[in-house]
C-alpha positions as a Python dict, from the first residue, in 0.01 Angstrom:
ca = {
    (1, 'M'): (0, 0, 0),
    (2, 'E'): (-107, -315, 174),
    (3, 'K'): (-403, -367, 405),
    (4, 'R'): (-450, -640, 672),
    (5, 'K'): (-755, -679, 893),
    (6, 'I'): (-874, -882, 1188),
    (7, 'R'): (-1204, -919, 1369),
    (8, 'I'): (-1213, -771, 1720),
    (9, 'N'): (-1457, -843, 2002),
    (10, 'D'): (-1417, -534, 2220),
    (11, 'V'): (-1363, -187, 2073),
    (12, 'K'): (-1282, -21, 2408),
    (13, 'E'): (-1024, -287, 2495),
    (14, 'T'): (-870, -258, 2148),
    (15, 'E'): (-844, 120, 2188),
    (16, 'K'): (-661, 69, 2518),
    (17, 'K'): (-419, -174, 2352),
    (18, 'L'): (-347, 71, 2070),
    (19, 'I'): (-281, 358, 2311),
    (20, 'L'): (-55, 138, 2528),
    (21, 'A'): (145, 52, 2215),
    (22, 'G'): (189, 424, 2145),
    (23, 'A'): (-75, 478, 1875),
    (24, 'K'): (-228, 824, 1850),
    (25, 'C'): (-596, 872, 1760),
    (26, 'I'): (-625, 1131, 1484),
    (27, 'D'): (-992, 1111, 1386),
    (28, 'D'): (-1330, 953, 1449),
    (29, 'I'): (-1578, 979, 1162),
    (30, 'E'): (-1882, 824, 996),
    (31, 'V'): (-1822, 661, 658),
    (32, 'S'): (-2054, 521, 392),
    (33, 'D'): (-1911, 277, 138),
    (34, 'T'): (-2099, 179, -178),
    (35, 'Y'): (-1954, -145, -318),
    (36, 'Y'): (-1986, -258, -680),
    (37, 'N'): (-1981, -615, -811),
    (38, 'Q'): (-1627, -733, -883),
    (39, 'D'): (-1441, -1059, -928),
    (40, 'Q'): (-1348, -1243, -610),
    (41, 'G'): (-1050, -1080, -440),
    (42, 'S'): (-1121, -737, -587),
    (43, 'V'): (-1304, -436, -443),
    (44, 'L'): (-1439, -131, -620),
    (45, 'K'): (-1619, 118, -398),
    (46, 'V'): (-1710, 480, -351),
    (47, 'T'): (-1631, 604, 1),
    (48, 'E'): (-1815, 907, 137),
    (49, 'C'): (-1698, 1078, 457),
    (50, 'D'): (-1621, 1418, 612),
    (51, 'Y'): (-1303, 1442, 403),
    (52, 'G'): (-1481, 1402, 72),
    (53, 'K'): (-1579, 1131, -171),
    (54, 'F'): (-1326, 881, -304),
    (55, 'L'): (-1303, 605, -560),
    (56, 'V'): (-1118, 311, -407),
    (57, 'Q'): (-996, -4, -582),
    (58, 'I'): (-832, -295, -401),
    (59, 'I'): (-694, -614, -552),
    (60, 'G'): (-601, -879, -299),
    (61, 'K'): (-439, -697, -7),
    (62, 'N'): (-317, -405, -219),
    (63, 'I'): (-482, -67, -256),
    (64, 'I'): (-421, 24, -620),
    (65, 'R'): (-645, 331, -648),
    (66, 'H'): (-760, 590, -396),
    (67, 'E'): (-860, 913, -562),
    (68, 'K'): (-1087, 1201, -472),
    (69, 'I'): (-1391, 1240, -697),
    (70, 'E'): (-1575, 1559, -778),
    (71, 'K'): (-1907, 1427, -914),
    (72, 'P'): (-1994, 1124, -700),
    (73, 'R'): (-2356, 1092, -812),
    (74, 'E'): (-2262, 1061, -1180),
    (75, 'L'): (-1979, 819, -1104),
    (76, 'K'): (-2195, 603, -876),
    (77, 'N'): (-2464, 583, -1146),
    (78, 'A'): (-2207, 487, -1411),
    (79, 'L'): (-2049, 222, -1185),
    (80, 'K'): (-2390, 79, -1097),
    (81, 'E'): (-2483, 57, -1464),
    (82, 'R'): (-2152, -105, -1561),
    (83, 'Y'): (-2096, -343, -1265),
    (84, 'G'): (-2414, -351, -1061),
    (85, 'R'): (-2427, -233, -704),
    (86, 'D'): (-2331, -492, -448),
    (87, 'T'): (-2408, -335, -111),
    (88, 'I'): (-2388, -18, 97),
    (89, 'L'): (-2219, -32, 438),
    (90, 'D'): (-2234, 242, 699),
    (91, 'K'): (-1935, 248, 933),
    (92, 'R'): (-1782, 440, 1215),
    (93, 'R'): (-1406, 469, 1175),
    (94, 'K'): (-1146, 561, 1434),
    (95, 'K'): (-808, 628, 1278),
    (96, 'Y'): (-477, 602, 1462),
    (97, 'E'): (-118, 658, 1360),
    (98, 'W'): (140, 409, 1484),
    (99, 'N'): (497, 394, 1356),
    (100, 'E'): (478, 380, 977),
    (101, 'Y'): (125, 240, 975),
    (102, 'S'): (-227, 373, 958),
    (103, 'V'): (-437, 178, 1209),
    (104, 'R'): (-816, 192, 1198),
    (105, 'I'): (-1098, 51, 1402),
    (106, 'Y'): (-1411, -5, 1195),
    (107, 'M'): (-1748, -52, 1359),
    (108, 'I'): (-1981, -171, 1083),
    (109, 'E'): (-2353, -191, 1142),
    (110, 'E'): (-2476, -551, 1140),
    (111, 'V'): (-2134, -685, 1031),
    (112, 'G'): (-1900, -642, 1328),
    (113, 'D'): (-1590, -463, 1455),
    (114, 'F'): (-1249, -482, 1292),
    (115, 'L'): (-892, -361, 1329),
    (116, 'V'): (-725, -270, 997),
    (117, 'V'): (-356, -190, 952),
    (118, 'T'): (-241, -24, 629),
    (119, 'G'): (115, 42, 515),
    (120, 'E'): (398, -93, 307),
    (121, 'N'): (438, -469, 359),
    (122, 'V'): (221, -516, 669),
    (123, 'P'): (338, -833, 850),
    (124, 'D'): (87, -1048, 1038),
    (125, 'S'): (305, -1000, 1347),
    (126, 'V'): (207, -631, 1370),
    (127, 'F'): (-114, -740, 1544),
    (128, 'G'): (95, -905, 1816),
    (129, 'E'): (232, -559, 1896),
    (130, 'F'): (-123, -468, 1999),
    (131, 'G'): (-168, -780, 2214),
    (132, 'F'): (-354, -999, 1963),
    (133, 'E'): (-182, -1335, 1996),
    (134, 'E'): (-400, -1542, 1761),
    (135, 'P'): (-611, -1296, 1564),
    (136, 'E'): (-890, -1395, 1326),
    (137, 'F'): (-762, -1258, 996),
    (138, 'I'): (-1027, -1144, 751),
    (139, 'E'): (-928, -1210, 391),
    (140, 'V'): (-1250, -1097, 220),
    (141, 'P'): (-1398, -751, 169),
    (142, 'F'): (-1640, -617, 429),
    (143, 'S'): (-1910, -637, 163),
    (144, 'E'): (-1863, -1016, 149),
    (145, 'L'): (-1904, -1041, 526),
    (146, 'A'): (-2233, -851, 498),
    (147, 'K'): (-2362, -1116, 255),
    (148, 'D'): (-2300, -1391, 511),
    (149, 'L'): (-2561, -1242, 748),
}
């Protein structure tokens, strides 16, 4: 799976663009991500949301691990001890389905708003389908953006 993301300026306008392109909203939830120190270009985090708790690992643009965890407290403590905790980000996530892609709007406290498209081989041009002619691509993890504040 590949993940591409851009910064957006107006969530409501972005939602309209997605709906006009035929995307269907399938959920709207609160998410908390705990990030752990990793080498540049890699992400290791525990995601907690209404659907459960998940261990997620991303290298570059590719999601290489996304698995449900049963004992998050123990895992979070072990990860913190091994890698050190980087940051915790609280987000609101609106998830849409569009063609073969999962499309999400993330509203991250004190970091900003983003449109993320996940699927097999996500081309940059997919954002043009939603009316973003010259999008600002984000190539770093959200946790890195939080450090820039």
